[in-house]
């Protein structure tokens, strides 16, 4: 009988455990956890002097041997400066990062400090998963030292700052200088017409050489739209009434011109499926002469290509002499709205965003710094990175960005536009239908957004 | 014995707890199944009837059949279902055929058999991602091994971009999948073959049976239960598998190499619409259940005996 009682107890305990385990995601998202620990937060944060030990967690979406080592080192240096704050490093592979943030946000388990990209920032801010940093930003001693580009960047939601950029990436054109030399061409791409002209000149199918490392897969549409806004001289994908600019005949013509690079055979046939990795490989293994990419590729190119065979050129200018372009961050620092140690979390963000750390970080990962002073560092005046810095230093620059505030954008650039443009490129759908479908999708999303967020 | 004397005074209680005992013993297993299997399953089924987009946490509501209407209206669906059938039929068919031949070949003794056997079973142990990368590289138009041979042999003048051609790009993935799965059939069928007693073959030979007669009258009937179960499992497995497609073509170009699970994956990945994705998942569940019932009925599994 005693044994039976024991079994009953064990089973009851087990049942309770299972029930708790099963319910935990729902339970955690409730307010009980947050409420009970809220008081503790303010004590630990504002008190400061008694230096209560605090444990923070940082989530890195771009783990790589080099980056992980640097980030862990930075966290250690932060801990040395603030012995009472310990920071645990966590990482998630980039491909799963955006899903992970949302899932963690929904379950209330987002780490105190998270590195996020500017596209996901809007969604996370809108859902209330990340903290409004405006109050901290206003009091921050470094706010005045930031570059214009940092201030204009997409780190705001409804006018409030939600993330501090880590450094900027922007598009630049990697070119095979040795191919240019063979053809007696100067490695220079001034205008978009030069770009299309060179795409043709560099192509030599007999040698297996093509002009452009084309991106037909995920996010390829962003490159097409980049050309479209330059061709029609606008900073937005939309008209004032929320209609897509693709309805304009000249925009449709620009769309056609952009994709003619593939249809006319100036890009490898397989590039219809290419995403980031494939297009970078396509350039490095000698299939393509021009690659439109961001600065983090410099490190890979340095490692895999002979010096003197390549460089980076600033993006071409539109026919009005301006560059319509975007500059974004991929790992800006944001704070979880559910963080129990917000003051300490801001301290960590402040540390990671300080001018010295920012310079060290940007040099290491070929990003464009967020501080004016850091831009004057000789490192950003020479070599491939100068191709990027020069664009941001030019006065004739217009900030033109994909509509990252639309929650439909990842679906558009990752799935819908891929299917539509691939139908066009394989001849399964006409140009007019393709452009119309894309314009309809964007217009619907934009007008819905405008209705929900009246200006 | 304190227990027995105690029990005697309370016979009714004893009977009740004795009746309860099996359930208590089953409880841990049932609870684990409920927590990790039944709950997610039910949650998935209910999600299929909800508007549930991860980006809109304030906007979750019961949507009735909206998600299913969206699926039916999806112009890609017929193509995806056709691809799924092609994918399963070709992959499992070829895997079965080649695996059977492999098992028959390995059921004889020859020099170096052990070494040979471990080499041909190797693909089974390789990670799907690695296999995807390998075959993607082999089918490359510029530097791929297969195109190199085709050009050398004079069959084509210039590398064919297999993975970039609509309605062709699924076949290289099927080739990779067949290569991946042959050892599974090989191992299962070989194990079954080794359980057939030799004296049956001997008496058949005395009766004058040839190799074909022996294969169709003895071998296949004998291992039929194994064949049914492996084909059944394999179909479900292959139907559910998306990894090679994801790596080699990502469903492209224009969905022409997507099967149902890889399509669901891209739906979840980019739309965060868990409602529609769950509805697609439910569709998959129903298709597989119907398939299993029909398959077991047609093959008369009940009559085939135990394995």
XYZ file of C-alpha atoms in Angstrom:
762
model
C 0.000 0.000 0.000
C 2.827 2.340 0.868
C 4.438 1.467 -2.404
C 1.212 2.306 -4.188
C 0.999 5.616 -2.438
C 4.522 6.285 -3.622
C 3.584 5.472 -7.213
C 0.553 7.726 -6.995
C 2.733 10.539 -5.714
C 5.305 10.046 -8.426
C 2.611 10.006 -11.080
C 0.989 13.106 -9.690
C 4.325 14.908 -9.631
C 5.016 13.778 -13.180
C 1.594 14.885 -14.335
C 2.114 18.292 -12.790
C 5.513 18.582 -14.412
C 4.143 17.670 -17.812
C 1.287 20.087 -17.469
C 3.661 22.871 -16.520
C 6.027 22.042 -19.353
C 3.177 21.974 -21.812
C 1.802 25.317 -20.727
C 5.026 27.190 -20.240
C 5.046 29.218 -23.484
C 1.557 30.494 -22.801
C 2.272 31.060 -19.127
C 5.411 33.029 -19.746
C 3.856 35.383 -22.202
C 1.408 36.473 -19.526
C 2.169 39.349 -17.252
C 2.739 37.402 -14.069
C 6.440 36.919 -14.697
C 6.995 40.448 -15.820
C 4.905 41.938 -13.051
C 6.552 40.104 -10.219
C 10.040 40.962 -11.328
C 9.331 44.526 -12.358
C 10.094 45.970 -8.962
C 13.389 44.150 -8.850
C 14.348 45.719 -12.167
C 14.064 49.309 -11.060
C 15.946 48.611 -7.870
C 18.856 47.001 -9.639
C 18.879 49.652 -12.368
C 18.601 52.946 -10.565
C 20.340 51.986 -7.370
C 23.614 51.231 -9.097
C 25.785 51.865 -6.060
C 25.207 48.593 -4.183
C 26.236 46.876 -7.466
C 23.907 43.959 -7.268
C 25.092 41.160 -9.569
C 23.074 41.229 -12.751
C 23.008 38.702 -15.538
C 22.227 39.798 -19.077
C 21.854 37.771 -22.217
C 22.928 38.918 -25.669
C 21.693 37.252 -28.851
C 23.885 37.417 -31.933
C 22.283 36.551 -35.289
C 25.530 36.463 -37.281
C 27.696 33.832 -35.631
C 30.958 33.103 -37.411
C 34.315 32.114 -35.939
C 35.671 35.668 -36.283
C 32.574 37.520 -35.204
C 31.750 35.244 -32.287
C 35.294 35.653 -30.967
C 35.146 39.447 -31.209
C 31.693 39.699 -29.658
C 32.669 37.435 -26.785
C 35.787 39.496 -26.266
C 33.731 42.715 -26.239
C 31.325 41.221 -23.726
C 34.254 40.235 -21.557
C 35.679 43.751 -21.718
C 32.260 45.072 -20.747
C 32.226 42.727 -17.784
C 35.712 43.920 -16.770
C 34.444 47.490 -16.745
C 31.226 46.525 -14.982
C 32.115 43.655 -12.690
C 28.561 43.365 -11.398
C 27.116 42.736 -14.877
C 27.701 39.419 -16.490
C 26.648 38.916 -20.106
C 25.898 35.568 -21.620
C 26.514 35.220 -25.359
C 23.913 33.341 -27.397
C 23.675 33.008 -31.140
C 21.240 31.962 -33.815
C 22.151 31.299 -37.466
C 21.211 34.225 -39.698
C 18.819 32.177 -41.834
C 16.635 31.409 -38.838
C 17.143 34.664 -36.999
C 14.011 36.554 -37.984
C 11.792 33.585 -37.085
C 13.638 33.139 -33.813
C 13.171 36.775 -32.776
C 9.467 36.602 -33.439
C 9.065 33.288 -31.645
C 11.082 34.489 -28.661
C 9.190 37.767 -28.625
C 5.862 35.948 -28.670
C 6.871 33.705 -25.785
C 8.402 36.564 -23.802
C 11.876 35.031 -23.830
C 13.736 37.532 -26.001
C 17.235 38.096 -24.530
C 17.930 41.472 -22.887
C 20.018 42.763 -25.769
C 19.457 41.506 -29.305
C 21.237 42.363 -32.503
C 18.617 42.780 -35.193
C 18.468 44.013 -38.753
C 16.518 47.049 -39.848
C 13.914 45.022 -41.719
C 12.887 42.956 -38.712
C 13.099 45.918 -36.360
C 9.782 47.344 -37.530
C 7.895 44.115 -37.013
C 9.381 43.551 -33.578
C 8.692 47.144 -32.536
C 5.131 47.023 -33.867
C 4.472 43.831 -31.935
C 5.828 45.425 -28.757
C 8.613 42.866 -28.364
C 11.441 45.419 -28.274
C 11.827 48.467 -26.077
C 11.465 52.081 -27.229
C 15.019 53.433 -26.867
C 14.098 57.087 -27.502
C 14.295 58.107 -23.780
C 17.796 56.601 -23.534
C 18.801 57.985 -26.949
C 17.793 61.520 -25.974
C 20.019 61.413 -22.907
C 22.909 59.659 -24.676
C 26.125 61.699 -24.779
C 27.066 60.468 -28.277
C 23.875 61.387 -30.109
C 25.411 64.592 -31.531
C 28.464 62.816 -32.931
C 26.575 60.465 -35.226
C 26.762 60.818 -38.997
C 23.844 62.117 -41.024
C 23.513 58.609 -42.429
C 23.072 57.186 -38.910
C 20.377 59.709 -38.103
C 18.546 59.028 -41.365
C 18.795 55.270 -41.050
C 15.865 52.935 -40.496
C 16.103 52.561 -36.743
C 12.829 54.286 -35.946
C 9.274 53.117 -35.564
C 6.578 55.804 -35.397
C 9.294 58.408 -34.898
C 10.964 56.690 -31.954
C 14.381 55.050 -31.991
C 14.219 51.302 -31.350
C 17.733 50.238 -32.277
C 21.253 51.691 -32.349
C 22.928 50.758 -35.654
C 26.150 48.767 -35.365
C 27.568 50.030 -38.640
C 26.270 50.385 -42.147
C 26.228 48.228 -45.152
C 25.332 49.593 -48.525
C 25.515 48.318 -52.034
C 28.679 48.611 -54.068
C 29.873 46.983 -57.266
C 32.595 44.374 -56.976
C 34.409 44.196 -60.306
C 37.038 41.916 -61.821
C 39.749 44.453 -62.623
C 41.751 41.790 -64.489
C 38.885 41.195 -66.928
C 38.629 44.944 -67.482
C 42.353 45.077 -68.198
C 42.179 42.220 -70.724
C 39.528 44.162 -72.621
C 41.452 47.442 -72.308
C 38.657 48.966 -70.254
C 39.070 51.259 -67.317
C 37.536 49.849 -64.113
C 34.953 52.584 -63.825
C 31.164 52.450 -63.678
C 29.855 55.999 -63.576
C 26.256 55.617 -64.690
C 23.711 52.845 -64.935
C 24.139 52.923 -68.714
C 27.794 52.022 -68.158
C 26.602 49.117 -66.007
C 24.425 47.627 -68.764
C 27.059 48.356 -71.372
C 29.741 46.546 -69.365
C 27.433 43.619 -68.640
C 27.463 42.996 -72.384
C 31.165 43.680 -72.930
C 32.357 41.401 -70.137
C 30.237 38.468 -71.312
C 32.043 35.708 -73.178
C 30.110 32.426 -72.983
C 32.904 30.548 -74.758
C 35.144 31.270 -71.766
C 32.295 30.724 -69.331
C 32.352 34.421 -68.432
C 29.307 36.549 -67.838
C 28.887 40.217 -67.058
C 26.643 40.156 -64.024
C 26.432 37.917 -60.986
C 22.663 37.993 -61.094
C 20.318 37.316 -58.199
C 17.128 35.594 -59.328
C 16.335 34.041 -55.953
C 15.364 35.517 -52.606
C 15.585 39.331 -52.372
C 16.674 39.699 -55.995
C 13.733 42.064 -56.471
C 15.418 44.578 -54.134
C 18.175 45.028 -56.722
C 15.644 45.477 -59.497
C 13.738 48.097 -57.490
C 17.026 49.830 -56.703
C 17.496 50.370 -60.427
C 13.853 51.343 -60.928
C 13.988 54.172 -58.349
C 17.202 55.429 -59.943
C 15.651 55.299 -63.400
C 12.536 57.244 -62.428
C 14.322 59.520 -59.922
C 12.262 58.925 -56.819
C 13.094 58.025 -53.241
C 10.068 55.827 -52.690
C 8.565 52.650 -54.125
C 5.164 54.387 -53.949
C 3.260 57.426 -55.165
C 1.637 59.694 -52.592
C -1.656 57.770 -52.825
C 0.057 54.487 -52.055
C 0.114 53.162 -55.633
C 3.282 51.376 -56.641
C 5.621 53.281 -58.951
C 5.701 50.150 -61.091
C 2.414 51.291 -62.665
C 4.374 54.083 -64.379
C 5.340 53.077 -67.926
C 8.910 54.318 -67.443
C 9.209 52.162 -64.297
C 8.013 49.121 -66.208
C 10.572 49.919 -68.902
C 13.310 50.118 -66.250
C 12.144 46.790 -64.815
C 12.412 45.264 -68.277
C 15.872 46.738 -68.796
C 17.113 45.397 -65.464
C 15.984 41.838 -66.209
C 17.216 42.002 -69.819
C 20.651 41.319 -68.347
C 19.481 37.786 -67.613
C 17.250 37.313 -70.650
C 19.959 38.514 -73.059
C 22.422 36.041 -71.584
C 24.740 38.442 -69.742
C 24.340 36.422 -66.556
C 24.768 32.659 -65.979
C 21.553 30.712 -66.726
C 21.616 29.144 -63.263
C 21.586 32.520 -61.589
C 17.778 32.428 -61.864
C 17.895 30.587 -58.519
C 20.830 32.422 -56.992
C 20.651 33.914 -53.546
C 23.370 35.606 -51.522
C 25.837 32.698 -51.308
C 25.548 31.636 -54.922
C 26.006 35.121 -56.319
C 29.071 35.720 -54.191
C 30.492 32.350 -55.263
C 29.592 33.121 -58.871
C 31.764 36.216 -58.740
C 34.614 34.547 -56.884
C 34.858 31.435 -59.019
C 35.119 33.479 -62.171
C 31.663 33.111 -63.663
C 30.741 36.790 -63.445
C 32.571 40.094 -63.692
C 30.295 42.424 -61.702
C 28.693 41.733 -58.343
C 26.352 44.117 -56.572
C 26.974 43.446 -52.880
C 27.508 44.835 -49.414
C 30.837 45.366 -47.595
C 30.843 42.163 -45.548
C 31.711 40.348 -48.786
C 35.114 42.114 -48.838
C 36.421 39.757 -46.152
C 35.397 36.696 -48.186
C 36.794 38.144 -51.410
C 40.067 38.954 -49.672
C 40.359 35.367 -48.567
C 39.419 33.704 -51.853
C 40.673 35.955 -54.636
C 44.114 37.026 -55.792
C 44.976 40.571 -54.809
C 44.851 42.971 -57.722
C 42.137 41.024 -59.578
C 39.212 42.853 -58.001
C 38.031 46.012 -56.329
C 34.818 47.743 -55.291
C 33.296 50.706 -57.117
C 30.612 53.038 -55.768
C 27.108 52.437 -57.105
C 26.369 54.071 -60.479
C 24.656 57.455 -60.635
C 21.225 58.044 -62.062
C 20.863 60.224 -65.155
C 20.249 63.272 -62.933
C 23.653 62.790 -61.303
C 22.283 61.546 -57.990
C 22.530 58.197 -56.258
C 19.226 56.877 -54.951
C 20.296 54.298 -52.456
C 19.800 52.782 -49.085
C 22.204 52.077 -46.294
C 21.215 49.698 -43.619
C 22.445 47.792 -40.612
C 22.237 44.057 -40.090
C 23.017 43.781 -36.390
C 21.864 46.948 -34.664
C 21.424 46.770 -30.918
C 17.907 46.553 -29.525
C 16.533 45.807 -26.091
C 13.857 43.312 -25.171
C 10.681 44.933 -23.885
C 10.551 42.129 -21.321
C 14.101 42.708 -20.060
C 14.240 42.736 -16.281
C 17.415 44.826 -16.215
C 16.810 47.615 -18.659
C 19.323 50.079 -17.221
C 22.089 47.492 -17.462
C 20.955 46.464 -20.921
C 21.242 50.079 -22.111
C 24.675 50.247 -20.512
C 25.726 47.302 -22.659
C 24.267 48.908 -25.801
C 26.066 52.158 -24.936
C 29.320 50.256 -24.523
C 28.977 48.334 -27.812
C 28.051 51.591 -29.605
C 30.872 53.717 -28.167
C 33.127 55.426 -30.778
C 36.186 53.277 -29.991
C 34.352 49.953 -30.091
C 32.412 51.071 -33.163
C 35.652 51.842 -35.019
C 37.224 48.538 -34.051
C 34.067 46.641 -34.978
C 33.586 48.401 -38.336
C 37.200 47.866 -39.361
C 36.957 44.197 -38.541
C 33.707 43.607 -40.454
C 34.130 46.221 -43.222
C 31.087 48.179 -42.139
C 30.738 51.950 -42.480
C 30.952 53.515 -38.999
C 28.127 55.399 -37.343
C 30.343 58.293 -36.121
C 31.599 61.255 -38.191
C 35.026 61.061 -36.599
C 35.420 57.380 -37.405
C 34.768 58.062 -41.107
C 37.998 60.096 -41.221
C 40.062 57.084 -40.235
C 42.533 56.254 -43.054
C 41.124 52.722 -43.154
C 37.974 54.002 -44.856
C 39.857 56.112 -47.411
C 41.583 53.340 -49.371
C 41.062 49.899 -50.860
C 37.718 48.244 -51.568
C 36.017 49.784 -48.525
C 36.618 53.251 -50.017
C 34.176 52.251 -52.767
C 31.466 52.223 -50.126
C 32.624 55.122 -47.991
C 32.822 57.315 -51.094
C 29.107 56.801 -51.807
C 28.107 57.886 -48.317
C 30.515 60.820 -48.406
C 29.089 62.158 -51.694
C 26.616 65.007 -51.232
C 24.500 63.890 -54.195
C 22.876 61.048 -52.337
C 19.194 60.417 -51.812
C 18.026 58.023 -49.115
C 15.719 55.662 -50.899
C 14.676 52.591 -49.023
C 12.568 49.524 -49.522
C 9.353 49.847 -47.491
C 10.656 47.918 -44.503
C 7.700 49.061 -42.389
C 5.471 46.723 -44.396
C 5.187 43.381 -42.667
C 4.486 41.920 -46.118
C 7.952 42.914 -47.384
C 9.780 39.707 -46.382
C 7.077 37.700 -48.126
C 7.289 39.967 -51.168
C 11.052 39.942 -51.575
C 11.580 36.376 -50.347
C 8.735 34.481 -52.018
C 6.157 36.344 -54.055
C 8.464 38.443 -56.225
C 10.812 35.476 -56.648
C 8.006 33.350 -58.092
C 6.695 36.173 -60.286
C 10.076 37.226 -61.684
C 11.115 33.611 -62.241
C 7.919 33.102 -64.231
C 8.901 36.115 -66.320
C 12.491 34.986 -66.750
C 11.499 31.474 -67.833
C 8.991 32.869 -70.322
C 5.980 31.488 -68.460
C 4.496 34.963 -67.916
C 4.548 38.219 -69.867
C 6.298 41.377 -68.722
C 3.022 43.288 -68.359
C 1.427 40.609 -66.180
C 4.524 40.289 -64.018
C 4.853 44.012 -63.403
C 1.128 44.312 -62.750
C 1.124 41.460 -60.214
C 4.069 42.942 -58.336
C 2.552 46.437 -58.405
C -0.806 45.107 -57.188
C 0.798 43.237 -54.297
C 2.801 46.273 -53.181
C -0.085 48.699 -53.619
C -2.415 46.548 -51.563
C 0.110 46.281 -48.725
C 0.960 49.985 -48.808
C -2.652 51.169 -48.881
C -3.540 48.841 -46.018
C -0.620 50.288 -44.063
C -1.695 53.849 -44.850
C -5.212 53.126 -43.643
C -3.941 51.629 -40.377
C -1.323 54.340 -39.822
C -2.797 57.646 -40.986
C -0.203 60.414 -41.184
C 2.859 -8.111 7.015
C 1.303 -4.757 7.665
C 0.167 -4.332 4.094
C -2.008 -7.438 3.900
C -3.678 -6.859 7.257
C -4.367 -3.318 6.255
C -5.778 -4.480 2.945
C -8.059 -6.985 4.616
C -9.758 -4.275 6.624
C -10.360 -2.262 3.497
C -11.133 -4.728 0.738
C -13.181 -2.282 -1.329
C -10.338 0.210 -1.425
C -7.952 -2.465 -2.529
C -10.171 -3.455 -5.406
C -10.483 0.142 -6.495
C -6.741 0.786 -6.417
C -6.134 -2.515 -8.183
C -8.456 -1.353 -10.940
C -6.595 1.938 -11.066
C -3.155 0.403 -11.187
C -2.844 -0.207 -14.956
C -3.834 3.374 -15.652
C -1.306 4.698 -13.199
C 1.391 2.618 -14.808
C 0.373 3.857 -18.219
C 0.161 7.461 -17.066
C 3.774 8.528 -17.676
C 3.745 7.277 -21.262
C 0.329 8.738 -21.930
C 1.310 12.078 -20.430
C 4.487 12.259 -22.485
C 2.527 11.447 -25.639
C -0.104 13.988 -24.715
C 2.384 16.749 -24.030
C 4.725 16.220 -26.942
C 2.507 14.659 -29.571
C -1.197 15.200 -29.009
C -0.922 18.800 -27.848
C 1.160 20.031 -30.821
C -1.053 18.055 -33.186
C -4.259 19.536 -31.784
C -2.672 22.984 -31.674
C -1.666 22.598 -35.325
C -5.161 21.540 -36.299
C -6.790 24.438 -34.444
C -4.280 26.909 -35.911
C -5.463 25.903 -39.379
C -8.783 27.561 -38.578
C -7.285 30.756 -37.175
C -5.952 33.942 -38.663
C -2.531 33.660 -37.075
C 0.269 35.788 -38.475
C 3.308 36.177 -36.265
C 3.682 39.824 -37.271
C 0.205 40.669 -35.979
C 0.001 39.383 -32.414
C -2.965 41.654 -31.658
C -4.897 40.370 -34.618
C -5.523 36.684 -33.952
C -9.036 35.447 -34.479
C -11.066 32.411 -35.515
C -11.257 32.536 -39.276
C -13.329 29.457 -40.082
C -12.396 28.051 -43.458
C -10.606 31.182 -44.719
C -7.192 29.554 -44.712
C -8.500 26.607 -46.725
C -10.201 28.941 -49.181
C -6.876 30.726 -49.597
C -5.145 27.421 -50.318
C -7.709 26.291 -52.845
C -7.487 29.684 -54.566
C -3.695 29.456 -54.708
C -2.812 29.065 -58.399
C 0.368 27.210 -57.442
C -1.408 24.362 -55.667
C -2.118 22.060 -58.655
C 1.532 22.310 -59.705
C 2.730 21.625 -56.155
C 0.474 18.557 -55.783
C 1.550 17.244 -59.196
C 5.178 17.722 -58.195
C 4.574 15.929 -54.889
C 3.139 12.889 -56.650
C 5.951 12.849 -59.207
C 8.512 13.276 -56.461
C 7.158 10.398 -54.355
C 6.404 8.019 -57.218
C 9.745 8.397 -58.980
C 11.854 8.558 -55.852
C 10.309 5.642 -53.995
C 9.866 3.606 -57.183
C 13.514 3.901 -58.165
C 14.761 3.538 -54.602
C 12.731 0.371 -54.225
C 13.833 -1.124 -57.515
C 17.524 -0.348 -57.058
C 17.431 -1.264 -53.368
C 15.868 -4.631 -54.228
C 18.498 -5.345 -56.870
C 21.199 -4.307 -54.417
C 19.833 -6.607 -51.717
C 19.624 -9.555 -54.139
C 23.209 -8.939 -55.203
C 24.421 -8.748 -51.623
C 22.531 -11.896 -50.625
C 25.251 -13.972 -52.263
C 28.739 -14.490 -50.922
C 31.662 -13.146 -52.894
C 35.162 -11.869 -52.230
C 35.284 -8.441 -50.571
C 31.571 -8.521 -49.848
C 31.865 -6.870 -46.453
C 33.870 -3.974 -47.794
C 31.541 -3.563 -50.758
C 28.517 -3.701 -48.502
C 29.783 -0.982 -46.202
C 30.636 1.256 -49.150
C 27.238 0.979 -50.831
C 25.410 1.564 -47.567
C 27.426 4.702 -46.933
C 25.059 7.293 -48.506
C 22.545 6.507 -45.782
C 24.936 7.877 -43.186
C 25.686 11.130 -45.020
C 23.882 14.300 -44.008
C 21.133 15.464 -46.344
C 22.626 18.936 -46.550
C 25.952 17.544 -47.702
C 24.264 15.420 -50.331
C 22.301 18.432 -51.535
C 25.459 20.526 -51.877
C 27.279 17.681 -53.644
C 24.586 17.077 -56.230
C 24.004 20.779 -56.726
C 27.650 21.071 -57.605
C 27.577 17.989 -59.849
C 24.647 19.376 -61.856
C 26.251 22.816 -62.195
C 26.281 24.013 -65.810
C 29.742 25.535 -65.674
C 31.885 23.328 -63.468
C 29.673 20.303 -62.846
C 30.873 16.749 -63.297
C 27.762 15.603 -65.138
C 27.932 18.385 -67.689
C 31.634 17.729 -68.108
C 30.862 14.132 -69.100
C 27.972 15.116 -71.345
C 30.159 17.614 -73.183
C 33.099 15.167 -73.442
C 30.826 12.459 -74.767
C 29.521 14.884 -77.354
C 25.911 14.587 -76.206
C 25.564 18.320 -75.633
C 27.673 21.135 -77.035
C 27.537 23.295 -73.905
C 26.739 22.735 -70.228
C 23.034 22.394 -69.475
C 21.834 24.453 -66.479
C 19.641 21.596 -65.181
C 18.729 23.339 -61.951
C 17.643 26.530 -63.713
C 15.230 24.998 -66.214
C 11.558 25.030 -65.234
C 9.997 21.527 -65.045
C 13.454 19.967 -65.357
C 14.982 21.203 -62.128
C 13.078 18.679 -59.999
C 14.758 15.699 -61.678
C 18.297 16.332 -60.436
C 16.830 16.554 -56.930
C 15.053 13.224 -57.475
C 18.345 11.689 -58.620
C 20.017 12.887 -55.425
C 17.124 11.610 -53.318
C 17.231 8.177 -55.001
C 20.949 7.918 -54.364
C 20.334 8.897 -50.746
C 17.585 6.331 -50.143
C 18.698 3.183 -51.972
C 20.729 1.857 -49.020
C 17.679 2.022 -46.746
C 15.754 -0.357 -48.979
C 18.919 -2.381 -49.456
C 19.407 -2.891 -45.729
C 15.768 -3.677 -44.974
C 15.283 -6.085 -47.859
C 18.612 -7.799 -47.307
C 17.690 -8.471 -43.687
C 14.400 -10.003 -44.824
C 16.106 -12.090 -47.532
C 18.494 -13.575 -45.016
C 15.562 -14.875 -42.997
C 14.309 -17.098 -45.844
C 15.253 -20.734 -45.116
C 17.503 -22.259 -47.767
C 15.727 -25.608 -47.880
C 12.732 -23.996 -49.571
C 14.921 -22.989 -52.485
C 16.483 -26.430 -52.543
C 13.166 -28.242 -52.769
C 12.017 -25.739 -55.407
C 15.111 -26.524 -57.444
C 14.383 -30.229 -57.169
C 10.904 -29.478 -58.507
C 12.583 -27.734 -61.438
C 11.947 -24.077 -60.607
C 14.048 -21.491 -62.494
C 15.449 -18.254 -61.039
C 12.409 -16.172 -62.064
C 9.989 -18.665 -60.581
C 12.004 -18.739 -57.384
C 12.040 -14.932 -57.213
C 8.312 -14.493 -57.789
C 6.997 -17.617 -56.040
C 9.295 -17.796 -53.029
C 11.391 -14.702 -52.395
C 8.809 -11.980 -52.932
C 5.896 -13.693 -51.126
C 8.214 -14.482 -48.233
C 9.411 -10.931 -47.721
C 6.139 -9.250 -48.655
C 5.437 -7.854 -45.161
C 8.846 -6.180 -45.103
C 8.318 -4.775 -48.582
C 4.940 -3.359 -47.628
C 6.153 -1.735 -44.445
C 9.297 -0.277 -45.985
C 7.411 1.136 -48.973
C 4.735 2.522 -46.675
C 7.252 4.202 -44.387
C 9.386 5.399 -47.222
C 6.486 7.022 -49.054
C 5.525 8.980 -45.947
C 9.141 9.868 -45.350
C 9.843 10.999 -48.906
C 6.539 12.844 -49.110
C 7.501 14.789 -45.993
C 11.048 15.531 -47.021
C 12.037 18.986 -48.221
C 15.711 19.301 -47.344
C 17.250 18.369 -50.691
C 14.796 20.570 -52.585
C 15.504 23.435 -50.236
C 19.234 23.157 -50.774
C 19.407 22.334 -54.460
C 16.754 24.601 -55.997
C 14.814 26.200 -53.155
C 11.721 25.193 -55.129
C 12.703 27.237 -58.159
C 12.508 28.365 -60.784
C 9.004 29.686 -60.150
C 7.947 26.798 -57.844
C 8.509 24.227 -60.582
C 10.492 22.009 -58.208
C 8.504 22.625 -55.008
C 6.738 19.767 -53.285
C 4.163 20.269 -50.555
C 6.495 20.426 -47.547
C 9.052 22.684 -49.245
C 6.190 24.953 -50.268
C 4.925 25.038 -46.680
C 8.438 25.856 -45.535
C 8.703 28.842 -47.857
C 5.198 29.928 -46.829
C 6.086 29.930 -43.134
C 9.523 31.356 -43.685
C 8.469 34.453 -45.531
C 4.848 35.120 -44.672
C 4.910 34.095 -40.993
C 1.335 33.037 -41.696
C 1.033 30.052 -39.384
C -2.680 29.750 -40.146
C -2.229 29.007 -43.841
C 0.846 26.886 -43.168
C -1.086 24.807 -40.615
C -3.923 24.405 -43.074
C -1.416 23.109 -45.641
C -0.009 20.828 -42.959
C -3.483 19.511 -42.222
C -3.966 18.866 -45.930
C -0.754 16.851 -45.870
C -1.922 14.883 -42.843
C -5.216 14.031 -44.522
C -3.522 13.020 -47.782
C -1.099 10.743 -45.958
C -3.806 9.160 -43.816
C -5.956 8.426 -46.838
C -2.917 7.046 -48.637
C -2.010 4.774 -45.723
C -5.512 3.340 -45.412
C -5.794 2.687 -49.144
C -2.298 1.268 -49.345
C -2.857 -1.175 -46.479
C -6.200 -2.199 -47.951
C -4.874 -2.736 -51.477
C -1.808 -4.681 -50.356
C -3.963 -6.824 -48.000
C -1.466 -6.202 -45.270
C -3.605 -8.033 -42.697
C -3.343 -11.239 -44.720
C 0.369 -10.917 -45.292
C 1.162 -12.034 -41.780
C 3.509 -10.644 -39.185
C 7.041 -9.643 -39.762
